[in-house]
Amino acid sequence: MAKSEKPSVFRTERASLDVTVLVFSGSSIMCVASAIDPLRAANRIAGETLFDFRLVSVGGEPAVTTCGLPVAVSGKFDPARPTDVIVVVAGFGTQGYATAGFLQGLRRAARSARAVGGVEAGTWLVARAGLLAGRAATTHWEDMEDFSAAFPDTDVRPDRYVIDGPVFTCGGASPTFDLMLHLIRSRLGMAVALDVASVFIYDQSRAATDAQPLVSLGRLDGYDPRLAQAIRLMEAHVDQPLSVAAIARRTGVTARTLEGIFRKSIGETPGAYYLRLRLTAARKLVVDTRIPMADIAARTGFSSAASFSRAFARSFGKPPARLRRG
């Protein structure tokens, strides 16, 4: 810890922690819930308010989440209000929120807070405020490459969540839940953290430094490790696809056996699944970014923009350029 930095909030401490959760429209409601509900449960289990959290928005209006549900807030974000922790939760549309006035206010609030963090696209706003310069951080896997290019002075990692001094960042809803359990465990001990996890019947089976997967396998890992291994190989080679035969060799089975595993578990061939995985990644880039179509084609393993457009239209009913225009 640098001499100029305040002691971490991730340490044994029974004092109440004041937490300001700044929520933006376009956020995932799961990210919002993962940020606050573990703290709420910890208070109930402890029988006292050890996490005094409040939800705010920039203007004081409810934040409308991606599923259409509004999140009620207690007021607007006040950079002058003392708080221990600031959690910035954002999703789609962060470019429009990064105004000079807001970023100046976030920097001001962060100077007096003990910790500040970004959840999912909230990481972009924390970075644009200059709070990640020279630090390690993560963001959602879809944005990893663009985030690295936008903030070359940040050590961008594919981890589920990253804590670097007074700054923390999370890749999405599940890593945010993991981070909050870590906060509870650090401050109140393992027993309380286990009780909180039990409230939600939650098994924390991943470490903070585990890489974020392109495909969340869930319990498929337990059914057939060869299926999980094959899918991990596919997601690691989206830009330069492997042949099914090469995937089978690396998985330790024949191509015919691998096809049988996929048909039994997923209901389609390895080749069809691989193409769908690549096109799904491409669709997110088409809808959520302004990246040229030729670059998206190259990033998702197509030999040309024309072949990419044809495959995209077959899968989604319209070519990528028309989908982007809406």
PDB file of C-alpha atoms in Angstrom, residues 17-320:
ATOM      1  CA  LEU A  17     -19.126   0.844   6.290  1.00  0.00           C
ATOM      2  CA  ASP A  18     -20.960   3.576   4.351  1.00  0.00           C
ATOM      3  CA  VAL A  19     -21.455   2.381   0.753  1.00  0.00           C
ATOM      4  CA  THR A  20     -22.768   4.578  -2.070  1.00  0.00           C
ATOM      5  CA  VAL A  21     -23.985   2.587  -5.084  1.00  0.00           C
ATOM      6  CA  LEU A  22     -24.237   4.826  -8.150  1.00  0.00           C
ATOM      7  CA  VAL A  23     -26.521   3.148 -10.675  1.00  0.00           C
ATOM      8  CA  PHE A  24     -26.915   4.165 -14.327  1.00  0.00           C
ATOM      9  CA  SER A  25     -29.742   3.366 -16.703  1.00  0.00           C
ATOM     10  CA  GLY A  26     -28.673   0.539 -18.993  1.00  0.00           C
ATOM     11  CA  SER A  27     -27.279  -1.503 -16.102  1.00  0.00           C
ATOM     12  CA  SER A  28     -28.137  -5.149 -15.581  1.00  0.00           C
ATOM     13  CA  ILE A  29     -30.473  -5.649 -12.659  1.00  0.00           C
ATOM     14  CA  MET A  30     -28.387  -8.705 -11.728  1.00  0.00           C
ATOM     15  CA  CYS A  31     -25.328  -6.480 -11.300  1.00  0.00           C
ATOM     16  CA  VAL A  32     -27.296  -4.120  -9.064  1.00  0.00           C
ATOM     17  CA  ALA A  33     -28.616  -6.996  -6.970  1.00  0.00           C
ATOM     18  CA  SER A  34     -25.175  -8.623  -6.725  1.00  0.00           C
ATOM     19  CA  ALA A  35     -23.748  -5.368  -5.393  1.00  0.00           C
ATOM     20  CA  ILE A  36     -26.307  -4.732  -2.652  1.00  0.00           C
ATOM     21  CA  ASP A  37     -28.116  -7.926  -1.674  1.00  0.00           C
ATOM     22  CA  PRO A  38     -25.099  -9.678  -0.086  1.00  0.00           C
ATOM     23  CA  LEU A  39     -24.624  -6.559   2.071  1.00  0.00           C
ATOM     24  CA  ARG A  40     -28.295  -6.577   3.027  1.00  0.00           C
ATOM     25  CA  ALA A  41     -28.053 -10.252   3.994  1.00  0.00           C
ATOM     26  CA  ALA A  42     -24.887  -9.626   6.023  1.00  0.00           C
ATOM     27  CA  ASN A  43     -26.696  -6.950   8.028  1.00  0.00           C
ATOM     28  CA  ARG A  44     -29.566  -9.328   8.742  1.00  0.00           C
ATOM     29  CA  ILE A  45     -27.234 -12.129   9.796  1.00  0.00           C
ATOM     30  CA  ALA A  46     -25.119  -9.830  11.975  1.00  0.00           C
ATOM     31  CA  GLY A  47     -28.213  -8.268  13.524  1.00  0.00           C
ATOM     32  CA  GLU A  48     -26.860  -4.767  12.973  1.00  0.00           C
ATOM     33  CA  THR A  49     -26.145  -2.368  10.116  1.00  0.00           C
ATOM     34  CA  LEU A  50     -22.534  -3.100   9.289  1.00  0.00           C
ATOM     35  CA  PHE A  51     -23.012  -2.063   5.653  1.00  0.00           C
ATOM     36  CA  ASP A  52     -24.949   1.183   5.401  1.00  0.00           C
ATOM     37  CA  PHE A  53     -25.639   1.267   1.672  1.00  0.00           C
ATOM     38  CA  ARG A  54     -27.674   3.700  -0.392  1.00  0.00           C
ATOM     39  CA  LEU A  55     -28.516   3.725  -4.091  1.00  0.00           C
ATOM     40  CA  VAL A  56     -28.217   6.960  -6.058  1.00  0.00           C
ATOM     41  CA  SER A  57     -28.304   8.084  -9.677  1.00  0.00           C
ATOM     42  CA  VAL A  58     -26.631  11.074 -11.303  1.00  0.00           C
ATOM     43  CA  GLY A  59     -29.818  13.116 -11.448  1.00  0.00           C
ATOM     44  CA  GLY A  60     -31.829  11.460  -8.687  1.00  0.00           C
ATOM     45  CA  GLU A  61     -34.240   9.738 -11.062  1.00  0.00           C
ATOM     46  CA  PRO A  62     -34.804   5.938 -11.078  1.00  0.00           C
ATOM     47  CA  ALA A  63     -32.285   4.004 -13.179  1.00  0.00           C
ATOM     48  CA  VAL A  64     -33.982   1.838 -15.806  1.00  0.00           C
ATOM     49  CA  THR A  65     -32.232  -1.531 -16.096  1.00  0.00           C
ATOM     50  CA  THR A  66     -31.833  -3.543 -19.285  1.00  0.00           C
ATOM     51  CA  CYS A  67     -34.855  -5.695 -18.470  1.00  0.00           C
ATOM     52  CA  GLY A  68     -37.019  -2.595 -18.172  1.00  0.00           C
ATOM     53  CA  LEU A  69     -37.324  -2.606 -14.391  1.00  0.00           C
ATOM     54  CA  PRO A  70     -36.557   0.756 -12.765  1.00  0.00           C
ATOM     55  CA  VAL A  71     -34.314   0.852  -9.707  1.00  0.00           C
ATOM     56  CA  ALA A  72     -35.557   3.275  -7.085  1.00  0.00           C
ATOM     57  CA  VAL A  73     -32.850   5.517  -5.660  1.00  0.00           C
ATOM     58  CA  SER A  74     -32.714   7.646  -2.538  1.00  0.00           C
ATOM     59  CA  GLY A  75     -31.460  10.729  -4.341  1.00  0.00           C
ATOM     60  CA  LYS A  76     -28.842  12.066  -6.710  1.00  0.00           C
ATOM     61  CA  PHE A  77     -25.120  11.510  -6.573  1.00  0.00           C
ATOM     62  CA  ASP A  78     -23.512  14.179  -4.397  1.00  0.00           C
ATOM     63  CA  PRO A  79     -19.700  14.220  -4.697  1.00  0.00           C
ATOM     64  CA  ALA A  80     -19.479  16.277  -1.499  1.00  0.00           C
ATOM     65  CA  ARG A  81     -21.338  13.727   0.631  1.00  0.00           C
ATOM     66  CA  PRO A  82     -18.882  11.712   2.778  1.00  0.00           C
ATOM     67  CA  THR A  83     -18.878   7.983   2.064  1.00  0.00           C
ATOM     68  CA  ASP A  84     -16.470   5.094   2.574  1.00  0.00           C
ATOM     69  CA  VAL A  85     -17.050   3.233  -0.678  1.00  0.00           C
ATOM     70  CA  ILE A  86     -18.364   4.259  -4.110  1.00  0.00           C
ATOM     71  CA  VAL A  87     -19.607   1.496  -6.411  1.00  0.00           C
ATOM     72  CA  VAL A  88     -20.324   2.581  -9.991  1.00  0.00           C
ATOM     73  CA  VAL A  89     -22.734   0.184 -11.731  1.00  0.00           C
ATOM     74  CA  ALA A  90     -23.248   0.738 -15.462  1.00  0.00           C
ATOM     75  CA  GLY A  91     -24.061  -1.158 -18.640  1.00  0.00           C
ATOM     76  CA  PHE A  92     -25.093   0.093 -22.045  1.00  0.00           C
ATOM     77  CA  GLY A  93     -24.697   3.744 -22.983  1.00  0.00           C
ATOM     78  CA  THR A  94     -21.750   4.682 -20.782  1.00  0.00           C
ATOM     79  CA  GLN A  95     -20.331   6.983 -23.479  1.00  0.00           C
ATOM     80  CA  GLY A  96     -23.189   9.402 -22.917  1.00  0.00           C
ATOM     81  CA  TYR A  97     -22.642   9.477 -19.163  1.00  0.00           C
ATOM     82  CA  ALA A  98     -18.941  10.358 -19.215  1.00  0.00           C
ATOM     83  CA  THR A  99     -19.436  14.122 -19.125  1.00  0.00           C
ATOM     84  CA  ALA A 100     -16.703  16.398 -17.850  1.00  0.00           C
ATOM     85  CA  GLY A 101     -18.888  17.464 -14.929  1.00  0.00           C
ATOM     86  CA  PHE A 102     -19.668  13.932 -13.813  1.00  0.00           C
ATOM     87  CA  LEU A 103     -16.064  12.735 -14.126  1.00  0.00           C
ATOM     88  CA  GLN A 104     -14.853  15.722 -12.118  1.00  0.00           C
ATOM     89  CA  GLY A 105     -17.422  14.894  -9.438  1.00  0.00           C
ATOM     90  CA  LEU A 106     -16.424  11.245  -9.350  1.00  0.00           C
ATOM     91  CA  ARG A 107     -12.758  12.182  -8.933  1.00  0.00           C
ATOM     92  CA  ARG A 108     -13.690  14.539  -6.115  1.00  0.00           C
ATOM     93  CA  ALA A 109     -15.749  11.895  -4.329  1.00  0.00           C
ATOM     94  CA  ALA A 110     -13.031   9.268  -4.797  1.00  0.00           C
ATOM     95  CA  ARG A 111     -10.424  11.474  -3.134  1.00  0.00           C
ATOM     96  CA  SER A 112     -12.312  11.423   0.154  1.00  0.00           C
ATOM     97  CA  ALA A 113     -13.662   7.841  -0.087  1.00  0.00           C
ATOM     98  CA  ARG A 114     -11.672   4.873   1.149  1.00  0.00           C
ATOM     99  CA  ALA A 115     -12.443   2.789  -1.945  1.00  0.00           C
ATOM    100  CA  VAL A 116     -14.051   3.203  -5.362  1.00  0.00           C
ATOM    101  CA  GLY A 117     -14.978   0.557  -7.872  1.00  0.00           C
ATOM    102  CA  GLY A 118     -16.640  -0.187 -11.172  1.00  0.00           C
ATOM    103  CA  VAL A 119     -19.070  -2.990 -11.932  1.00  0.00           C
ATOM    104  CA  GLU A 120     -19.222  -4.220 -15.532  1.00  0.00           C
ATOM    105  CA  ALA A 121     -19.270  -1.062 -17.751  1.00  0.00           C
ATOM    106  CA  GLY A 122     -18.910   1.044 -14.621  1.00  0.00           C
ATOM    107  CA  THR A 123     -15.218   0.261 -15.012  1.00  0.00           C
ATOM    108  CA  TRP A 124     -15.170   2.528 -18.089  1.00  0.00           C
ATOM    109  CA  LEU A 125     -16.446   5.486 -16.084  1.00  0.00           C
ATOM    110  CA  VAL A 126     -13.939   4.863 -13.285  1.00  0.00           C
ATOM    111  CA  ALA A 127     -11.178   4.687 -15.901  1.00  0.00           C
ATOM    112  CA  ARG A 128     -12.340   7.819 -17.723  1.00  0.00           C
ATOM    113  CA  ALA A 129     -12.158   9.641 -14.394  1.00  0.00           C
ATOM    114  CA  GLY A 130      -8.448   8.746 -14.317  1.00  0.00           C
ATOM    115  CA  LEU A 131      -8.792   6.446 -11.307  1.00  0.00           C
ATOM    116  CA  LEU A 132      -7.288   3.361 -12.989  1.00  0.00           C
ATOM    117  CA  ALA A 133      -4.092   4.923 -14.315  1.00  0.00           C
ATOM    118  CA  GLY A 134      -1.153   2.756 -13.279  1.00  0.00           C
ATOM    119  CA  ARG A 135      -3.439   0.159 -11.690  1.00  0.00           C
ATOM    120  CA  ALA A 136      -4.652  -3.340 -12.495  1.00  0.00           C
ATOM    121  CA  ALA A 137      -8.297  -3.701 -13.478  1.00  0.00           C
ATOM    122  CA  THR A 138     -10.817  -5.828 -15.315  1.00  0.00           C
ATOM    123  CA  THR A 139     -14.070  -5.307 -17.185  1.00  0.00           C
ATOM    124  CA  HIS A 140     -16.609  -7.492 -18.965  1.00  0.00           C
ATOM    125  CA  TRP A 141     -14.922  -9.920 -21.363  1.00  0.00           C
ATOM    126  CA  GLU A 142     -16.786  -8.436 -24.358  1.00  0.00           C
ATOM    127  CA  ASP A 143     -15.032  -5.099 -23.788  1.00  0.00           C
ATOM    128  CA  MET A 144     -11.584  -6.352 -22.795  1.00  0.00           C
ATOM    129  CA  GLU A 145      -9.795  -5.602 -26.075  1.00  0.00           C
ATOM    130  CA  ASP A 146     -11.362  -2.169 -26.568  1.00  0.00           C
ATOM    131  CA  PHE A 147     -10.812  -1.265 -22.920  1.00  0.00           C
ATOM    132  CA  SER A 148      -7.118  -2.158 -23.163  1.00  0.00           C
ATOM    133  CA  ALA A 149      -6.759   0.029 -26.257  1.00  0.00           C
ATOM    134  CA  ALA A 150      -8.601   2.944 -24.634  1.00  0.00           C
ATOM    135  CA  PHE A 151      -6.575   2.845 -21.397  1.00  0.00           C
ATOM    136  CA  PRO A 152      -3.016   1.703 -22.221  1.00  0.00           C
ATOM    137  CA  ASP A 153      -1.763   2.869 -18.813  1.00  0.00           C
ATOM    138  CA  THR A 154      -4.025   0.336 -17.061  1.00  0.00           C
ATOM    139  CA  ASP A 155      -2.971  -3.274 -16.505  1.00  0.00           C
ATOM    140  CA  VAL A 156      -6.105  -4.925 -17.894  1.00  0.00           C
ATOM    141  CA  ARG A 157      -6.596  -8.498 -16.724  1.00  0.00           C
ATOM    142  CA  PRO A 158      -9.200 -11.124 -17.678  1.00  0.00           C
ATOM    143  CA  ASP A 159      -9.873 -11.878 -13.997  1.00  0.00           C
ATOM    144  CA  ARG A 160     -13.366 -12.090 -12.534  1.00  0.00           C
ATOM    145  CA  TYR A 161     -12.588  -9.178 -10.237  1.00  0.00           C
ATOM    146  CA  VAL A 162      -9.484  -7.183  -9.375  1.00  0.00           C
ATOM    147  CA  ILE A 163      -8.616  -5.234  -6.223  1.00  0.00           C
ATOM    148  CA  ASP A 164      -5.689  -2.853  -6.549  1.00  0.00           C
ATOM    149  CA  GLY A 165      -5.273  -0.695  -3.468  1.00  0.00           C
ATOM    150  CA  PRO A 166      -8.369   1.488  -3.011  1.00  0.00           C
ATOM    151  CA  VAL A 167      -9.796   0.587  -6.446  1.00  0.00           C
ATOM    152  CA  PHE A 168     -11.750  -2.536  -7.389  1.00  0.00           C
ATOM    153  CA  THR A 169     -13.325  -3.662 -10.660  1.00  0.00           C
ATOM    154  CA  CYS A 170     -15.665  -6.533 -11.586  1.00  0.00           C
ATOM    155  CA  GLY A 171     -16.444  -8.228 -14.885  1.00  0.00           C
ATOM    156  CA  GLY A 172     -20.164  -8.819 -14.338  1.00  0.00           C
ATOM    157  CA  ALA A 173     -22.934  -9.918 -12.006  1.00  0.00           C
ATOM    158  CA  SER A 174     -21.498 -13.171 -10.677  1.00  0.00           C
ATOM    159  CA  PRO A 175     -17.999 -11.731 -10.075  1.00  0.00           C
ATOM    160  CA  THR A 176     -19.638  -8.817  -8.254  1.00  0.00           C
ATOM    161  CA  PHE A 177     -21.360 -11.253  -5.911  1.00  0.00           C
ATOM    162  CA  ASP A 178     -17.970 -12.943  -5.376  1.00  0.00           C
ATOM    163  CA  LEU A 179     -16.371  -9.579  -4.604  1.00  0.00           C
ATOM    164  CA  MET A 180     -19.040  -8.678  -2.053  1.00  0.00           C
ATOM    165  CA  LEU A 181     -18.622 -12.047  -0.358  1.00  0.00           C
ATOM    166  CA  HIS A 182     -14.894 -11.338  -0.232  1.00  0.00           C
ATOM    167  CA  LEU A 183     -15.604  -7.947   1.357  1.00  0.00           C
ATOM    168  CA  ILE A 184     -17.880  -9.556   3.944  1.00  0.00           C
ATOM    169  CA  ARG A 185     -15.362 -12.328   4.649  1.00  0.00           C
ATOM    170  CA  SER A 186     -12.495  -9.843   4.966  1.00  0.00           C
ATOM    171  CA  ARG A 187     -14.355  -7.613   7.432  1.00  0.00           C
ATOM    172  CA  LEU A 188     -16.588 -10.012   9.365  1.00  0.00           C
ATOM    173  CA  GLY A 189     -14.998 -13.439   8.966  1.00  0.00           C
ATOM    174  CA  MET A 190     -15.617 -16.652   7.084  1.00  0.00           C
ATOM    175  CA  ALA A 191     -18.636 -17.728   9.150  1.00  0.00           C
ATOM    176  CA  VAL A 192     -20.693 -14.673   8.204  1.00  0.00           C
ATOM    177  CA  ALA A 193     -19.643 -14.964   4.566  1.00  0.00           C
ATOM    178  CA  LEU A 194     -20.709 -18.612   4.481  1.00  0.00           C
ATOM    179  CA  ASP A 195     -24.035 -17.700   6.052  1.00  0.00           C
ATOM    180  CA  VAL A 196     -24.580 -15.031   3.400  1.00  0.00           C
ATOM    181  CA  ALA A 197     -23.707 -17.461   0.606  1.00  0.00           C
ATOM    182  CA  SER A 198     -26.133 -19.965   2.123  1.00  0.00           C
ATOM    183  CA  VAL A 199     -28.966 -17.404   2.080  1.00  0.00           C
ATOM    184  CA  PHE A 200     -28.692 -17.388  -1.713  1.00  0.00           C
ATOM    185  CA  ILE A 201     -27.743 -21.100  -2.031  1.00  0.00           C
ATOM    186  CA  TYR A 202     -24.595 -19.813  -3.710  1.00  0.00           C
ATOM    187  CA  ASP A 203     -21.481 -21.892  -4.291  1.00  0.00           C
ATOM    188  CA  GLN A 204     -18.406 -19.741  -4.798  1.00  0.00           C
ATOM    189  CA  SER A 205     -16.360 -22.157  -6.873  1.00  0.00           C
ATOM    190  CA  ARG A 206     -14.160 -19.624  -8.674  1.00  0.00           C
ATOM    191  CA  ALA A 207     -11.200 -17.558  -7.536  1.00  0.00           C
ATOM    192  CA  ALA A 208     -10.914 -13.830  -8.242  1.00  0.00           C
ATOM    193  CA  THR A 209      -8.063 -14.475 -10.675  1.00  0.00           C
ATOM    194  CA  ASP A 210      -9.946 -17.082 -12.711  1.00  0.00           C
ATOM    195  CA  ALA A 211     -10.346 -15.848 -16.264  1.00  0.00           C
ATOM    196  CA  GLN A 212     -13.802 -14.774 -17.363  1.00  0.00           C
ATOM    197  CA  PRO A 213     -15.205 -17.390 -19.762  1.00  0.00           C
ATOM    198  CA  LEU A 214     -16.776 -16.529 -23.099  1.00  0.00           C
ATOM    199  CA  VAL A 215     -19.246 -19.331 -22.394  1.00  0.00           C
ATOM    200  CA  SER A 216     -20.464 -19.884 -18.838  1.00  0.00           C
ATOM    201  CA  LEU A 217     -20.595 -23.656 -18.586  1.00  0.00           C
ATOM    202  CA  GLY A 218     -22.255 -23.850 -15.196  1.00  0.00           C
ATOM    203  CA  ARG A 219     -22.665 -27.473 -14.197  1.00  0.00           C
ATOM    204  CA  LEU A 220     -21.646 -28.789 -17.642  1.00  0.00           C
ATOM    205  CA  ASP A 221     -18.155 -29.021 -16.173  1.00  0.00           C
ATOM    206  CA  GLY A 222     -19.399 -31.890 -14.039  1.00  0.00           C
ATOM    207  CA  TYR A 223     -21.179 -33.826 -16.797  1.00  0.00           C
ATOM    208  CA  ASP A 224     -18.403 -34.325 -19.319  1.00  0.00           C
ATOM    209  CA  PRO A 225     -15.043 -32.610 -18.927  1.00  0.00           C
ATOM    210  CA  ARG A 226     -14.310 -33.263 -22.612  1.00  0.00           C
ATOM    211  CA  LEU A 227     -17.246 -31.070 -23.612  1.00  0.00           C
ATOM    212  CA  ALA A 228     -16.012 -28.292 -21.325  1.00  0.00           C
ATOM    213  CA  GLN A 229     -12.474 -28.624 -22.666  1.00  0.00           C
ATOM    214  CA  ALA A 230     -13.652 -28.474 -26.276  1.00  0.00           C
ATOM    215  CA  ILE A 231     -15.764 -25.363 -25.673  1.00  0.00           C
ATOM    216  CA  ARG A 232     -12.887 -23.655 -23.876  1.00  0.00           C
ATOM    217  CA  LEU A 233     -10.674 -24.365 -26.911  1.00  0.00           C
ATOM    218  CA  MET A 234     -13.308 -22.873 -29.200  1.00  0.00           C
ATOM    219  CA  GLU A 235     -13.675 -19.686 -27.200  1.00  0.00           C
ATOM    220  CA  ALA A 236      -9.896 -19.301 -27.043  1.00  0.00           C
ATOM    221  CA  HIS A 237      -9.716 -19.456 -30.850  1.00  0.00           C
ATOM    222  CA  VAL A 238     -12.608 -17.303 -32.030  1.00  0.00           C
ATOM    223  CA  ASP A 239     -10.408 -15.188 -34.308  1.00  0.00           C
ATOM    224  CA  GLN A 240      -8.514 -18.150 -35.775  1.00  0.00           C
ATOM    225  CA  PRO A 241     -10.875 -21.129 -35.581  1.00  0.00           C
ATOM    226  CA  LEU A 242      -9.479 -24.603 -35.092  1.00  0.00           C
ATOM    227  CA  SER A 243     -10.748 -27.510 -37.148  1.00  0.00           C
ATOM    228  CA  VAL A 244     -13.038 -29.982 -35.408  1.00  0.00           C
ATOM    229  CA  ALA A 245     -10.333 -32.608 -35.904  1.00  0.00           C
ATOM    230  CA  ALA A 246      -7.771 -30.393 -34.155  1.00  0.00           C
ATOM    231  CA  ILE A 247     -10.147 -29.767 -31.248  1.00  0.00           C
ATOM    232  CA  ALA A 248     -10.796 -33.498 -30.963  1.00  0.00           C
ATOM    233  CA  ARG A 249      -7.049 -34.252 -30.886  1.00  0.00           C
ATOM    234  CA  ARG A 250      -6.442 -31.687 -28.157  1.00  0.00           C
ATOM    235  CA  THR A 251      -9.380 -33.062 -26.195  1.00  0.00           C
ATOM    236  CA  GLY A 252      -8.015 -36.609 -26.484  1.00  0.00           C
ATOM    237  CA  VAL A 253     -10.859 -38.123 -28.527  1.00  0.00           C
ATOM    238  CA  THR A 254     -11.662 -38.833 -32.156  1.00  0.00           C
ATOM    239  CA  ALA A 255     -13.671 -36.372 -34.205  1.00  0.00           C
ATOM    240  CA  ARG A 256     -16.527 -38.900 -34.303  1.00  0.00           C
ATOM    241  CA  THR A 257     -16.516 -39.232 -30.499  1.00  0.00           C
ATOM    242  CA  LEU A 258     -16.472 -35.471 -30.071  1.00  0.00           C
ATOM    243  CA  GLU A 259     -19.451 -35.166 -32.393  1.00  0.00           C
ATOM    244  CA  GLY A 260     -21.306 -37.721 -30.298  1.00  0.00           C
ATOM    245  CA  ILE A 261     -20.519 -35.812 -27.095  1.00  0.00           C
ATOM    246  CA  PHE A 262     -21.857 -32.564 -28.581  1.00  0.00           C
ATOM    247  CA  ARG A 263     -24.988 -34.137 -30.042  1.00  0.00           C
ATOM    248  CA  LYS A 264     -25.807 -35.823 -26.737  1.00  0.00           C
ATOM    249  CA  SER A 265     -25.074 -32.804 -24.522  1.00  0.00           C
ATOM    250  CA  ILE A 266     -26.009 -29.832 -26.695  1.00  0.00           C
ATOM    251  CA  GLY A 267     -28.014 -31.262 -29.567  1.00  0.00           C
ATOM    252  CA  GLU A 268     -25.827 -30.047 -32.431  1.00  0.00           C
ATOM    253  CA  THR A 269     -22.486 -30.802 -34.039  1.00  0.00           C
ATOM    254  CA  PRO A 270     -19.224 -29.249 -32.810  1.00  0.00           C
ATOM    255  CA  GLY A 271     -18.935 -27.317 -36.080  1.00  0.00           C
ATOM    256  CA  ALA A 272     -22.430 -25.866 -35.795  1.00  0.00           C
ATOM    257  CA  TYR A 273     -21.881 -24.900 -32.169  1.00  0.00           C
ATOM    258  CA  TYR A 274     -18.516 -23.299 -32.964  1.00  0.00           C
ATOM    259  CA  LEU A 275     -20.036 -21.214 -35.763  1.00  0.00           C
ATOM    260  CA  ARG A 276     -22.888 -20.111 -33.511  1.00  0.00           C
ATOM    261  CA  LEU A 277     -20.422 -19.122 -30.769  1.00  0.00           C
ATOM    262  CA  ARG A 278     -18.445 -16.986 -33.243  1.00  0.00           C
ATOM    263  CA  LEU A 279     -21.556 -15.377 -34.702  1.00  0.00           C
ATOM    264  CA  THR A 280     -22.897 -14.598 -31.225  1.00  0.00           C
ATOM    265  CA  ALA A 281     -19.636 -12.834 -30.391  1.00  0.00           C
ATOM    266  CA  ALA A 282     -19.864 -10.998 -33.728  1.00  0.00           C
ATOM    267  CA  ARG A 283     -23.453  -9.894 -33.112  1.00  0.00           C
ATOM    268  CA  LYS A 284     -22.464  -8.247 -29.827  1.00  0.00           C
ATOM    269  CA  LEU A 285     -19.731  -6.315 -31.623  1.00  0.00           C
ATOM    270  CA  VAL A 286     -22.136  -5.267 -34.374  1.00  0.00           C
ATOM    271  CA  VAL A 287     -24.820  -4.044 -31.971  1.00  0.00           C
ATOM    272  CA  ASP A 288     -22.719  -2.589 -29.158  1.00  0.00           C
ATOM    273  CA  THR A 289     -19.754  -1.015 -30.990  1.00  0.00           C
ATOM    274  CA  ARG A 290     -18.871   1.041 -34.056  1.00  0.00           C
ATOM    275  CA  ILE A 291     -16.081  -1.324 -35.116  1.00  0.00           C
ATOM    276  CA  PRO A 292     -15.938  -1.708 -38.932  1.00  0.00           C
ATOM    277  CA  MET A 293     -17.528  -4.875 -40.297  1.00  0.00           C
ATOM    278  CA  ALA A 294     -14.260  -6.049 -41.845  1.00  0.00           C
ATOM    279  CA  ASP A 295     -12.585  -5.881 -38.432  1.00  0.00           C
ATOM    280  CA  ILE A 296     -15.462  -7.752 -36.782  1.00  0.00           C
ATOM    281  CA  ALA A 297     -15.167 -10.425 -39.479  1.00  0.00           C
ATOM    282  CA  ALA A 298     -11.452 -10.811 -38.739  1.00  0.00           C
ATOM    283  CA  ARG A 299     -12.003 -10.863 -34.952  1.00  0.00           C
ATOM    284  CA  THR A 300     -14.521 -13.678 -35.258  1.00  0.00           C
ATOM    285  CA  GLY A 301     -12.624 -15.883 -37.705  1.00  0.00           C
ATOM    286  CA  PHE A 302     -14.151 -15.130 -41.107  1.00  0.00           C
ATOM    287  CA  SER A 303     -11.946 -14.937 -44.176  1.00  0.00           C
ATOM    288  CA  SER A 304     -13.753 -11.912 -45.604  1.00  0.00           C
ATOM    289  CA  ALA A 305     -16.445  -9.379 -44.795  1.00  0.00           C
ATOM    290  CA  ALA A 306     -18.621 -10.944 -47.508  1.00  0.00           C
ATOM    291  CA  SER A 307     -18.496 -14.462 -46.044  1.00  0.00           C
ATOM    292  CA  PHE A 308     -19.139 -13.009 -42.609  1.00  0.00           C
ATOM    293  CA  SER A 309     -22.166 -11.070 -43.853  1.00  0.00           C
ATOM    294  CA  ARG A 310     -23.663 -14.161 -45.518  1.00  0.00           C
ATOM    295  CA  ALA A 311     -23.223 -16.345 -42.427  1.00  0.00           C
ATOM    296  CA  PHE A 312     -24.568 -13.579 -40.201  1.00  0.00           C
ATOM    297  CA  ALA A 313     -27.679 -13.099 -42.365  1.00  0.00           C
ATOM    298  CA  ARG A 314     -28.392 -16.845 -42.371  1.00  0.00           C
ATOM    299  CA  SER A 315     -28.190 -16.935 -38.589  1.00  0.00           C
ATOM    300  CA  PHE A 316     -29.939 -13.687 -37.628  1.00  0.00           C
ATOM    301  CA  GLY A 317     -32.215 -12.994 -40.602  1.00  0.00           C
ATOM    302  CA  LYS A 318     -30.504  -9.825 -41.800  1.00  0.00           C
ATOM    303  CA  PRO A 319     -26.936  -8.784 -42.674  1.00  0.00           C
ATOM    304  CA  PRO A 320     -24.854  -7.123 -39.963  1.00  0.00           C
TER     305      PRO A 320
END
